[in-house]
Coordinates of C-alpha atoms and ligand atoms in Angstrom, one line a residue:
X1 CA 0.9 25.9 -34.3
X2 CA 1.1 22.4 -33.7
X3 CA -1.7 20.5 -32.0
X4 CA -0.4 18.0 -29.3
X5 CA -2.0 16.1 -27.1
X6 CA -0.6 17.8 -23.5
X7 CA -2.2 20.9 -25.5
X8 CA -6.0 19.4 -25.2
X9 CA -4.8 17.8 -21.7
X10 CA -6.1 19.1 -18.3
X11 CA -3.5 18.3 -15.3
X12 CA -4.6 18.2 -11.8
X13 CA -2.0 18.7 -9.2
X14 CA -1.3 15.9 -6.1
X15 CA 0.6 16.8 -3.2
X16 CA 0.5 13.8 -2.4
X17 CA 1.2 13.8 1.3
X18 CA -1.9 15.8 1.7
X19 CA -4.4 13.9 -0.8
X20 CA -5.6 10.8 0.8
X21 CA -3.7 8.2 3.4
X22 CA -4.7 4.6 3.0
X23 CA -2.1 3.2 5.6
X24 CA -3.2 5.3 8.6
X25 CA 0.0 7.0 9.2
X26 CA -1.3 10.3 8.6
X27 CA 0.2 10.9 5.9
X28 CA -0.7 10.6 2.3
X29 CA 0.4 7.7 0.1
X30 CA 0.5 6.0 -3.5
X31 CA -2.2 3.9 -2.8
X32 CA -4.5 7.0 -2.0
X33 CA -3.7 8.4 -5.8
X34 CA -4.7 4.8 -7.2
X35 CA -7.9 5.0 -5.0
X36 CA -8.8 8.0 -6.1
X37 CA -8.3 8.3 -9.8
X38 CA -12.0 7.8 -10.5
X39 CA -13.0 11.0 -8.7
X40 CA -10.2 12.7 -11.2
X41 CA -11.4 10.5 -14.1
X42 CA -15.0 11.8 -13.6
X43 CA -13.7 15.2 -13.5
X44 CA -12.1 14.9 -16.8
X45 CA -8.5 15.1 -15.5
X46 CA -6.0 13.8 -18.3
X47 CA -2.7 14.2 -17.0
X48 CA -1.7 14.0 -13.2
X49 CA 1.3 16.0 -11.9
X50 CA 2.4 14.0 -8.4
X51 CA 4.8 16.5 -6.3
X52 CA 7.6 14.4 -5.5
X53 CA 7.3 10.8 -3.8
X54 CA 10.9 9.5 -4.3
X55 CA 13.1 8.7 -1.2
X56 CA 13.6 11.4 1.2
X57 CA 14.2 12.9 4.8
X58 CA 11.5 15.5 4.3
X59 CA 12.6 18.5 5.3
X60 CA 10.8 20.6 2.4
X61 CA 8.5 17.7 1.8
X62 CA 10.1 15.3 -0.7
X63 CA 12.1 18.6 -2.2
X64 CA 14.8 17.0 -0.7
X65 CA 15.7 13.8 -2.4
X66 CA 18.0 11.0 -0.8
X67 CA 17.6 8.5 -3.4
X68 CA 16.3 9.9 -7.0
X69 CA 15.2 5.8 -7.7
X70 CA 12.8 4.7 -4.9
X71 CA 9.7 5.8 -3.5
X72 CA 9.8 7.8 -0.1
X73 CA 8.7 5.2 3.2
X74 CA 5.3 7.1 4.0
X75 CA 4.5 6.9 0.6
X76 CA 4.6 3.3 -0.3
X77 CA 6.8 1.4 -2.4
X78 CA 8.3 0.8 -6.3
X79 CA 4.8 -1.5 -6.7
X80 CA 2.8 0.6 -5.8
X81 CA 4.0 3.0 -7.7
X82 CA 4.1 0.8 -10.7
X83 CA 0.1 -0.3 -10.1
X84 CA -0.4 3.2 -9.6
X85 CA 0.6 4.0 -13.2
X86 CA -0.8 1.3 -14.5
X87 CA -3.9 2.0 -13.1
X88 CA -4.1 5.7 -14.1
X89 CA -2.7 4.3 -18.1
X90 CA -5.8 2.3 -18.3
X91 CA -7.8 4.9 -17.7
X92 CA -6.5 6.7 -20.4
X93 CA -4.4 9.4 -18.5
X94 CA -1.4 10.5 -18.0
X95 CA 1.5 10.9 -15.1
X96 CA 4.4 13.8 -14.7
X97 CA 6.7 13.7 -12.4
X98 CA 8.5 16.4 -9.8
X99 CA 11.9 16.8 -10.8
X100 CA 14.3 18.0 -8.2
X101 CA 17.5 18.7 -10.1
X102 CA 19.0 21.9 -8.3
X103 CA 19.9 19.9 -5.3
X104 CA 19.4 16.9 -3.0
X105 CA 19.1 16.3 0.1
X106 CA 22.3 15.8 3.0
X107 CA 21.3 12.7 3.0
X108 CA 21.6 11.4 -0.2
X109 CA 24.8 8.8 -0.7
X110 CA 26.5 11.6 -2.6
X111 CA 26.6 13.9 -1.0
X112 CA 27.7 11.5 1.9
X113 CA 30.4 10.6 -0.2
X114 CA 31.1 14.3 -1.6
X115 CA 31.8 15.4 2.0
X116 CA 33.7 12.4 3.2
X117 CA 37.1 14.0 2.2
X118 CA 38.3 16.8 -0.1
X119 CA 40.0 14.2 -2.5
X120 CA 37.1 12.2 -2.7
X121 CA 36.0 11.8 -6.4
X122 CA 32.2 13.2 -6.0
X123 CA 34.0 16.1 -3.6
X124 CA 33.1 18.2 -6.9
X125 CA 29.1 17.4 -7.4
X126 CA 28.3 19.7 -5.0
X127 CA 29.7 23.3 -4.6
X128 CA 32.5 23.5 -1.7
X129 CA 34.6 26.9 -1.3
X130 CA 37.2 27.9 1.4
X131 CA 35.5 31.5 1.1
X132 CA 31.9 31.4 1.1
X133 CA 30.0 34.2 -1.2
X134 CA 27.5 36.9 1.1
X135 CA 24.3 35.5 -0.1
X136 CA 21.2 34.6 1.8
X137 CA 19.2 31.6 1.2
X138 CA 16.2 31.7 -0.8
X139 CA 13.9 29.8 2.7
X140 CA 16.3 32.4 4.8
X141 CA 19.8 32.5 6.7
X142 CA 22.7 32.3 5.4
X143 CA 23.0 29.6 1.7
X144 CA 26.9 28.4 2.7
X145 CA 27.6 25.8 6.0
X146 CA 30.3 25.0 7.4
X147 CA 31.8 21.9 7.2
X148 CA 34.2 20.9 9.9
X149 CA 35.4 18.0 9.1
X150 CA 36.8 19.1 5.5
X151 CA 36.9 22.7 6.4
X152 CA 35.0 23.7 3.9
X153 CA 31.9 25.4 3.0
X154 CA 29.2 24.3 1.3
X155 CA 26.1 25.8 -1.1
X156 CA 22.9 24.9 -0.3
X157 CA 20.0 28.0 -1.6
X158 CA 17.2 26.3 -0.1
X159 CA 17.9 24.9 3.3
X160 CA 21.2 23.4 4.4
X161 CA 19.8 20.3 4.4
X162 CA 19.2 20.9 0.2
X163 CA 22.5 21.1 -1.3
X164 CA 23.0 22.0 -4.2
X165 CA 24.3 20.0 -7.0
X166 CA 27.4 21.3 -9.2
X167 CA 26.3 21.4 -12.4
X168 CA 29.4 22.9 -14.2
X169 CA 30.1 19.1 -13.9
X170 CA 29.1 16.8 -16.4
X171 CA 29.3 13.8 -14.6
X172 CA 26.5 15.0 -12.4
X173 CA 25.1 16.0 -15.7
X174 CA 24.5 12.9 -17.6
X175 CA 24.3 10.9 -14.2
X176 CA 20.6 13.4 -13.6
X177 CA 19.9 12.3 -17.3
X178 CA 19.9 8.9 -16.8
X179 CA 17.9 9.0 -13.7
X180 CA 15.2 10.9 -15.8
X181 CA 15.4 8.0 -18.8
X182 CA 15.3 5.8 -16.6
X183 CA 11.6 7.1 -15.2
X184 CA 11.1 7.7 -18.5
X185 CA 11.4 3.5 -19.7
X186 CA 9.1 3.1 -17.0
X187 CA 6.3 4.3 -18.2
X188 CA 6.1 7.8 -17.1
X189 CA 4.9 10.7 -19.3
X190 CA 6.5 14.0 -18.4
X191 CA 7.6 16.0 -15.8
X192 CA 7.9 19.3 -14.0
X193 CA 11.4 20.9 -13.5
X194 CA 11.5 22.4 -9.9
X195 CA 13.6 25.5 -9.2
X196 CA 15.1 24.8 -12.9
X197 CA 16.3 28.7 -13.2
X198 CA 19.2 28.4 -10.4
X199 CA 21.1 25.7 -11.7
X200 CA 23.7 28.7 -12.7
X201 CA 24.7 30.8 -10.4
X202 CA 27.6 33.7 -10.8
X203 CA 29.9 33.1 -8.0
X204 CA 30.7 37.0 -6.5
X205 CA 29.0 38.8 -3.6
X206 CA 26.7 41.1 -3.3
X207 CA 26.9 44.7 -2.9
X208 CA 26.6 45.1 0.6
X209 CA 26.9 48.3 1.7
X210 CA 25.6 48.1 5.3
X211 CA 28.1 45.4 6.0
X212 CA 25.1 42.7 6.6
X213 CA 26.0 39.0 7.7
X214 CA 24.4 38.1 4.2
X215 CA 22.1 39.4 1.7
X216 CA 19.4 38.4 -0.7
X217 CA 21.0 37.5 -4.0
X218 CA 18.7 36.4 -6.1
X219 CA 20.3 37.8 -9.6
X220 CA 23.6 35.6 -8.6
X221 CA 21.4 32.7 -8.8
X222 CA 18.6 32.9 -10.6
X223 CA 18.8 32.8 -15.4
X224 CA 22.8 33.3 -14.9
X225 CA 24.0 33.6 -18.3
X226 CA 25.2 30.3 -20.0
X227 CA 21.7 28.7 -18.0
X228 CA 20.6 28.0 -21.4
X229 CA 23.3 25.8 -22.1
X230 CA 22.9 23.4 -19.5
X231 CA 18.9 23.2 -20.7
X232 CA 19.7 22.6 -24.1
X233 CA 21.9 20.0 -23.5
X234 CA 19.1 18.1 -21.1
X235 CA 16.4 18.7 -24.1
X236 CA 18.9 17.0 -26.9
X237 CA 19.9 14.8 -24.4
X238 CA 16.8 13.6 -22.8
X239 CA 13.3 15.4 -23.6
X240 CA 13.8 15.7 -27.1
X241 CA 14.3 12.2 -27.4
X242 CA 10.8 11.2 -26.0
X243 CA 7.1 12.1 -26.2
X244 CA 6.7 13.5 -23.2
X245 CA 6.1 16.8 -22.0
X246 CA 8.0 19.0 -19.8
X247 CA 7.2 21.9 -17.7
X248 CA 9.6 24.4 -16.2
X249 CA 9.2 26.2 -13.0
X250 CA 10.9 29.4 -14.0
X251 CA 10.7 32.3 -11.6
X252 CA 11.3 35.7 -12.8
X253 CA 11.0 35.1 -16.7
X254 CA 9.2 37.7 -18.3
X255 CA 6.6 37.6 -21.0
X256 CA 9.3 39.2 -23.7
X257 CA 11.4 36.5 -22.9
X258 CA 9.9 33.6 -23.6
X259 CA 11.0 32.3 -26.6
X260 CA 14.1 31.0 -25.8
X261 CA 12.3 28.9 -22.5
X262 CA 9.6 27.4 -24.6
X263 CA 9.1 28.1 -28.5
X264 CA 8.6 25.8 -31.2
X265 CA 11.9 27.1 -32.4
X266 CA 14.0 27.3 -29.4
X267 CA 12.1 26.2 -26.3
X268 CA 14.1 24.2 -23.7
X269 CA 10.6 23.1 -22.3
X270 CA 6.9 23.0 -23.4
X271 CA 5.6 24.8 -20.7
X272 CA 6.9 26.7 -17.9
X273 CA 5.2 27.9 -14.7
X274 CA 6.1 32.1 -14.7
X275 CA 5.4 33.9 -11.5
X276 CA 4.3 37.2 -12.7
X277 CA 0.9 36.6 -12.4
X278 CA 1.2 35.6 -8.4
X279 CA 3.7 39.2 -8.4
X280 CA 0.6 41.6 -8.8
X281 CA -0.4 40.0 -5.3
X282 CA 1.8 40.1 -2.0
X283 CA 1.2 41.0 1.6
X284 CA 1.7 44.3 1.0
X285 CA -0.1 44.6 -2.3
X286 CA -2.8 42.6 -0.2
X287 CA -5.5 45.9 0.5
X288 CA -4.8 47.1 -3.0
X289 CA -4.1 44.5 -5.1
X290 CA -6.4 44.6 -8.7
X291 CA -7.7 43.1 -11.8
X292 CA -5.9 45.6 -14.3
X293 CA -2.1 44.7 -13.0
X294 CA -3.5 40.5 -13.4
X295 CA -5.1 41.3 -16.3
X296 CA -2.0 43.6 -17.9
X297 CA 0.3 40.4 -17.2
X298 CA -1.8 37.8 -18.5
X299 CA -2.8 39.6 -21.6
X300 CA 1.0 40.0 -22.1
X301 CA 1.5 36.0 -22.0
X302 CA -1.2 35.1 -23.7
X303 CA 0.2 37.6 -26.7
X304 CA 3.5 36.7 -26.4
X305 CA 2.8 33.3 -26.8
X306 CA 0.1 32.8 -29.5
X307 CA 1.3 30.9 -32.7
X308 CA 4.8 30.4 -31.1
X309 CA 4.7 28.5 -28.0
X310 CA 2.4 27.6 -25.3
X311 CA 0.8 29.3 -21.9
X312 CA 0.2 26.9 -18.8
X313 CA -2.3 28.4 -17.0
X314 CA -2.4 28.1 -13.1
X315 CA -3.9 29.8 -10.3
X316 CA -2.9 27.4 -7.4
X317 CA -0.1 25.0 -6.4
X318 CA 1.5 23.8 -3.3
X319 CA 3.6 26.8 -2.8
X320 CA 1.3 30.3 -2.6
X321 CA -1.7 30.7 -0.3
X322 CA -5.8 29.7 -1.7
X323 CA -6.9 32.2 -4.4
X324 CA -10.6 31.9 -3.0
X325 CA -8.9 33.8 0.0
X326 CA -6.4 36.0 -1.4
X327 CA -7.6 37.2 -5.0
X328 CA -11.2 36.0 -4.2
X329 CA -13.7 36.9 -1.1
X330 CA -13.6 33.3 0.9
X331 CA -16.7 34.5 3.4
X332 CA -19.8 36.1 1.7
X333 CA -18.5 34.9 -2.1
X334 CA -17.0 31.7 -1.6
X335 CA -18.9 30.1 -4.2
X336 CA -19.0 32.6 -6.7
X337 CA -15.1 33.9 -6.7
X338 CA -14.2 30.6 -6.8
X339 CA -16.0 30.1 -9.5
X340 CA -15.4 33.6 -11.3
X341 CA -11.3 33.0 -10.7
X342 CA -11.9 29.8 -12.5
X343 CA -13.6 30.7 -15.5
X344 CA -10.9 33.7 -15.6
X345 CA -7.9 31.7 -15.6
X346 CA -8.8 28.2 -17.1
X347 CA -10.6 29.2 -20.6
X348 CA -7.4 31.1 -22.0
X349 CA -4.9 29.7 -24.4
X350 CA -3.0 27.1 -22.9
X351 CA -2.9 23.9 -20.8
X352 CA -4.9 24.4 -17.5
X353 CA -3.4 23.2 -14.2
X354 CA -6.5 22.0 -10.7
X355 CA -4.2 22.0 -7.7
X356 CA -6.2 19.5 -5.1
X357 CA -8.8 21.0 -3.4
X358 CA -9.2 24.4 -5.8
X359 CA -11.7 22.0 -7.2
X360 CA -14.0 22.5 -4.3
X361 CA -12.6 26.0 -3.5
X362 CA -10.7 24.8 -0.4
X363 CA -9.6 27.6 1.8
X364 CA -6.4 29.4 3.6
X365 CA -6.2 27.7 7.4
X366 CA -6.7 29.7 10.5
X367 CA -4.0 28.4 11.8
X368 CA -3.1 30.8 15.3
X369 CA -0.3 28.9 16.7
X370 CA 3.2 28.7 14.9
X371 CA 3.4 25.7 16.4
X372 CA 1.2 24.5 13.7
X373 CA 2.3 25.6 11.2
X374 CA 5.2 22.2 9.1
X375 CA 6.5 24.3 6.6
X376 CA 9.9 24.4 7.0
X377 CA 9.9 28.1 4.7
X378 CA 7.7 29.1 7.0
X379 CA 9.3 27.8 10.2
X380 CA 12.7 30.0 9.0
X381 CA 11.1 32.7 8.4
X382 CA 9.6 32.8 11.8
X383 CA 13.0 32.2 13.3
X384 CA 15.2 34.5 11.4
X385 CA 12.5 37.3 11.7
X386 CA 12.4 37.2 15.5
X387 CA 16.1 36.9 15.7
X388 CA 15.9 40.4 13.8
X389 CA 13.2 41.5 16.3
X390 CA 10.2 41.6 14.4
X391 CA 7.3 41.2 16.6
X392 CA 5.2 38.0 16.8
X393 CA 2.1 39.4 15.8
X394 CA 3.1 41.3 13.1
X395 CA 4.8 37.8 11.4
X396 CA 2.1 35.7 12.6
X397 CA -0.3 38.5 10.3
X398 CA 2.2 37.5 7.3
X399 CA 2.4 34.1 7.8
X400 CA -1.4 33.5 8.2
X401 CA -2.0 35.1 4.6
X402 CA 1.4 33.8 2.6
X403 CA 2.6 30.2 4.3
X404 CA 2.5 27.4 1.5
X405 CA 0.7 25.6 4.5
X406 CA -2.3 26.8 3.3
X407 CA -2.5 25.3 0.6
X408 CA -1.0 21.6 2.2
X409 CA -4.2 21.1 4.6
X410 CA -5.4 17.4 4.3
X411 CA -8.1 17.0 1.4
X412 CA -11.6 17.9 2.5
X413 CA -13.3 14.6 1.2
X414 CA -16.3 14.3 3.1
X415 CA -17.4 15.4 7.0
X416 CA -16.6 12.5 8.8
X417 CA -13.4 11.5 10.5
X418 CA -10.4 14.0 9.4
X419 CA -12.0 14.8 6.3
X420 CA -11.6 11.4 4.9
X421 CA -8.0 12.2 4.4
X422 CA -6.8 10.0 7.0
X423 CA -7.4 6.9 10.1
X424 CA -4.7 7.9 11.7
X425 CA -3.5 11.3 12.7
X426 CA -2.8 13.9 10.1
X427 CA 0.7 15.5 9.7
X428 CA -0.3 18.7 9.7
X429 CA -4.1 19.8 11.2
X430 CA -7.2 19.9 8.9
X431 CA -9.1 23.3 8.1
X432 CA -12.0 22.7 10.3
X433 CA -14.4 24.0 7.7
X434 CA -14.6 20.7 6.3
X435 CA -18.0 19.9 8.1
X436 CA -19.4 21.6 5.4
X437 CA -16.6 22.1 2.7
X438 CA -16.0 19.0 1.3
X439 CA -15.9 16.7 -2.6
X440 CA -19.2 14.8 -1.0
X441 CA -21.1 17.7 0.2
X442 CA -20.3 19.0 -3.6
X443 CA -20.4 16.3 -5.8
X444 CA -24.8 16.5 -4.6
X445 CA -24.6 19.4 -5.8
X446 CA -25.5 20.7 -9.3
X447 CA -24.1 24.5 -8.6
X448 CA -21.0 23.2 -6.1
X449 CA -17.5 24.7 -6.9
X450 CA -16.9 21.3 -8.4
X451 CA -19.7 20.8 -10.9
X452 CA -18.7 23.8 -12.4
X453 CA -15.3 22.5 -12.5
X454 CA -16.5 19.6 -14.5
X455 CA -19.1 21.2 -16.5
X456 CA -16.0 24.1 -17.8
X457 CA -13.5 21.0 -18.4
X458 CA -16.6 19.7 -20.3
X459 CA -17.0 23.0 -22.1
X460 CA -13.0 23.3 -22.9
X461 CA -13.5 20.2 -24.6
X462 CA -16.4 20.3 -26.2
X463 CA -15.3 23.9 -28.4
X464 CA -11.7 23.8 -31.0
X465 CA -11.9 27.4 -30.1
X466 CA -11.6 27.3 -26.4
X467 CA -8.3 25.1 -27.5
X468 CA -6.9 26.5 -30.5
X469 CA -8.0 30.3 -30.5
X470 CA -6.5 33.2 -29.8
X471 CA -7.4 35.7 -27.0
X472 CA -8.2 39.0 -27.2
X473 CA -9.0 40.5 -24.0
X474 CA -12.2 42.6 -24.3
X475 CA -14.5 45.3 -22.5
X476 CA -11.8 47.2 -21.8
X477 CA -13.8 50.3 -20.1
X478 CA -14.3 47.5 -17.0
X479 CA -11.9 47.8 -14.6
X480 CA -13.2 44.8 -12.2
X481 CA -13.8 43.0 -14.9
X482 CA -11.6 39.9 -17.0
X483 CA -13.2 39.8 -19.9
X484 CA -11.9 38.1 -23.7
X485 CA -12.5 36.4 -26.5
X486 CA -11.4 33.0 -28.1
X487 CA -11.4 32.6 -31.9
X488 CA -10.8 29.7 -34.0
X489 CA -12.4 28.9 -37.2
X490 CA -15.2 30.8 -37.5
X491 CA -16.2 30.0 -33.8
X492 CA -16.0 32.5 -31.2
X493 CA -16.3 32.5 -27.5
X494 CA -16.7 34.8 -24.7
X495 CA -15.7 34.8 -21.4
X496 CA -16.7 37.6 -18.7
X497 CA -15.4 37.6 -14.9
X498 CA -16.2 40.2 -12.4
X499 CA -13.6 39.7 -10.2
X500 CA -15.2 41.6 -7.5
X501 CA -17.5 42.0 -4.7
X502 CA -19.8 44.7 -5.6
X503 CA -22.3 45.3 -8.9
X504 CA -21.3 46.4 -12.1
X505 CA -23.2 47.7 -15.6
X506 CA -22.6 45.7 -18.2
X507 CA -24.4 44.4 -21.2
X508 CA -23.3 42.0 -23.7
X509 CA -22.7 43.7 -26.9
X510 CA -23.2 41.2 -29.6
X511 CA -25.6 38.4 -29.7
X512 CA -24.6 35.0 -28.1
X513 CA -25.9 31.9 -26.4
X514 CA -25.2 31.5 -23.0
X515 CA -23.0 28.3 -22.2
X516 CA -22.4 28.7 -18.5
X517 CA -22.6 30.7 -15.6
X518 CA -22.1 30.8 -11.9
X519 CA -25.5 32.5 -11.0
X520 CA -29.2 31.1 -11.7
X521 CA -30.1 33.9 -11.9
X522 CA -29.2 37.4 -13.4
X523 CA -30.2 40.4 -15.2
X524 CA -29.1 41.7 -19.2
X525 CA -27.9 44.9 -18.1
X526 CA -25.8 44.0 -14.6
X527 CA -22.8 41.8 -13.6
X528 CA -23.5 40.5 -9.8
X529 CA -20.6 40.3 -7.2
X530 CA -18.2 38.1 -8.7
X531 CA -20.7 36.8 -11.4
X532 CA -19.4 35.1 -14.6
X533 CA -20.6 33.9 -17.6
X534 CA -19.4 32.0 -21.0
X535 CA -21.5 32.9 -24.1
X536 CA -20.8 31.6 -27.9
X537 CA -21.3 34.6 -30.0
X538 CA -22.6 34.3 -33.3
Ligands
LIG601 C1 10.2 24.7 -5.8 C2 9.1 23.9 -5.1 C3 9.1 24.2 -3.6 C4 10.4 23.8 -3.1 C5 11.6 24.5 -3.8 C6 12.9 23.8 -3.5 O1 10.0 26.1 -5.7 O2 7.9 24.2 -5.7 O3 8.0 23.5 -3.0 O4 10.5 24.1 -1.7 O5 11.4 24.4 -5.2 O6 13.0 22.5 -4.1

């Protein structure tokens, strides 16, 4: 296996909007990165992954780009982007970028030119039919508008206002490739593909046998065959050309097939982000949801992978709910299962991924009120639901526990005025448990969420093995408990998480020296609620 430097790297995560305002707009900006690359410095971040800042009307949040070559108003401009990178370069890290290549937004000058007339010559880099396929859109409602001017419909999977590009073309093609050189000669180092598995789609309905308006057709949209093709060619014609690295947010690829997404051989990417993981948990799942089904899929990656390609390893980004309140216990165990998830998750083979704010084991918002809810998933869901008939308070129950506005709060950086986040009025309300949840209250603190953040990113790069080895999941008999093994070289570690709120027997089986835990104090023979310890074994 090749050793690269993206392999030894730690990324954090900014959505940027929500990670520190300097103009006092309320809203995030550029010049709050710059400000705060110290704290990530002194973390031990390497790389940064910024969600996307370029030009845009916002509907999903910068996922909707109107001009893939300038920086979005709230967020600042082309120079303070370029100090931006200059200043996180001379600290010795790294910058990735958000890549929005399925779509853009309505707004963007093509697709103001695509929909000007049907002989226009962009009419064709987007996707226009006289007869519209039955699908739904992946953020709900129908994925084809009308358009009355041209008579035509257009394909948008996300919201209408996110329409989708038309790949089969090559002019859009090598006009995307350019774009990404073009960030690439300025300085940055990598990027993460959004949404990269729907860039083929299989044009024909769905089976729809109760004669539904439009139905949920995500195998017409999402790793179509001939996918590869189009990913290959960006690889040869970009990414391969470059030392960078590249992440791809691949939904529903499976552990079996993930050689031809990311191997040494054959990869199209160096990473991707799968889901499966995040699949053993949904509202349903919520009451019954368990460490065997995590641990069954993360064992299978981490298999799959070893000596051909390479895991990322997340638990949190700016799309699913906090893990401290879904897979964790965010009330009596806030400390210690956000501590226990992270030792579970970040000491396996691969490149481990902070989203802002798991850091400090930030928290899902008890947001009552639709009203305050921004995220425009969420806001559709709302609607569509109610125009079905489902009852407030039964999508209010769902939307508390899955909106990606749980994860978007403002950072919680200290316990004065709106967290720190802002002067001015935040875009979206803060989670008022930042009196006492905060980086400042933490960074006091020798046994805060956050200096065991630092002290594991210390550990991770402090042992070859926690880098290089391979994992072998252990203690099998456990059922509450992650437990595995890195080798590498004659040096093996051991990580144990009890990944629940009651006791459990255990006892370490070999002899080893304990290099960090999330209690001060415990007993040989028992694992505490949510307890976890690293040992090097002789
Ligand atoms: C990805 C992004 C998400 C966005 C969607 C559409 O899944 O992570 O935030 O809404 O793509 O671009």
């Amino acid at each position: 296996m090749k050793k690269t430097w993206w392999k030894e790297a730690v990324v954090y995560q900014i959505y940027a909007r929500s990670f520190k305002d300097t103009s006092g707009d309320g809203i995030g900006d550029l010049n709050g990165v710059t400000e705060k690359l110290d704290y990530l410095q002194n973390m031990g971040i390497d790389i940064i992954w910024l969600c996307p800042m370029y030009k845009s009307p916002n509907v999903d949040n910068g996922y909707d780009v109107s001009d893939y070559r300038a920086i979005m108003d709230e967020m600042g401009t082309m120079e303070d982007f370029d100090r931006m990178l200059k200043e996180i370069h001379s600290r010795g890290m790294k910058l990735i970028l958000d890549l929005v290549l399925n779509h853009t937004s309505d707004q963007h000058p093509w697709f103001h030119e695509s929909k000007s007339s049907r002989d226009n010559p962009k009419r064709d880099w987007y996707v226009w039919r006289d007869k519209p396929t039955n699908w739904e859109s992946i953020f709900g409602g129908p994925a084809w508008t009308f358009d009355p001017k041209t008579n035509q419909y257009y394909l948008h999977l996300y919201t209408k206002n996110q329409v989708d590009l038309n790949w089969e073309n090559p002019e859009v093609r090598y006009e995307l490739y350019d774009m990404i050189k073009w960030w690439i000669e300025k300085g940055v180092d990598g990027f993460r593909v959004d949404a990269i598995n729907h860039l083929k789609k299989d044009y024909t309905d769905m089976p729809n046998p109760e004669g539904k308006n439009y139905v949920p057709a995500w195998e017409k949209m999402t790793n179509v065959e001939g996918l590869q093709d189009f990913l290959e060619e960006m690889r040869d014609e970009v990414f391969e050309k470059y030392d960078i690295v590249t992440v791809g947010e691949a939904n529903s690829v499976k552990a079996h097939e993930l050689s031809e997404w990311i191997s040494e051989d054959e990869g199209k990417f160096d990473m991707i982000f799968h889901l499966e993981a995040h699949e053993t948990w949904d509202t349903d799942k919520d009451a019954d949801w368990n460490v065997g089904s995590l641990k069954e899929v993360l064992d299978r990656w981490q298999r799959s992978a070893h000596g051909i390609a390479w895991n990322s390893l997340y638990l949190e980004n700016h799309d699913r709910p906090r893990t401290v309140s879904t897979w964790g216990d965010d009330q009596e165990f806030w400390q210690e299962s956000a501590t226990a998830l992270a030792c579970m998750y970040f000491l396996m083979q691969g490149t481990p991924f902070i989203y802002q704010g798991q850091e400090i084991g930030m928290t899902n918002v008890p947001f009552d009120d639709i009203k305050m809810f921004r995220d425009v998933e969420t806001k559709n869901f709302y609607r569509y639901n109610r125009m079905h008939g489902v009852p407030h308070e039964e999508l209010m129950e769902t939307i508390k526990k899955i909106s990606r506005d749980n994860a978007r709060t403002p950072m919680q950086w200290n316990d004065r005025k709106n967290a720190g986040f802002s002067e001015g009025e935040p875009w979206i309300s803060l989670n008022p448990n930042y009196k006492w949840l905060n980086v400042e209250a933490q960074e006091m603190d020798e046994q805060s969420i956050l200096s065991f953040y630092k002290k594991m990113i210390f550990l991770r790069k402090s042992y070859k093995c926690l880098l290089y080895g391979e994992t072998e999941l252990a203690e099998l008999d456990c059922p509450d408990v992650y437990a595995y093994t890195r080798e590498f070289e004659n040096q093996r570690i051991m990580v144990v998480s009890h990944l629940d709120s009651d006791e459990c027997k255990w006892a370490l089986r070999a002899k080893g020296q304990l290099l960090l835990s999330n209690y001060q104090h415990f007993e040989e023979r028992k694992l505490q609620p949510f307890e976890t310890r690293v040992y090097l074994l002789e």
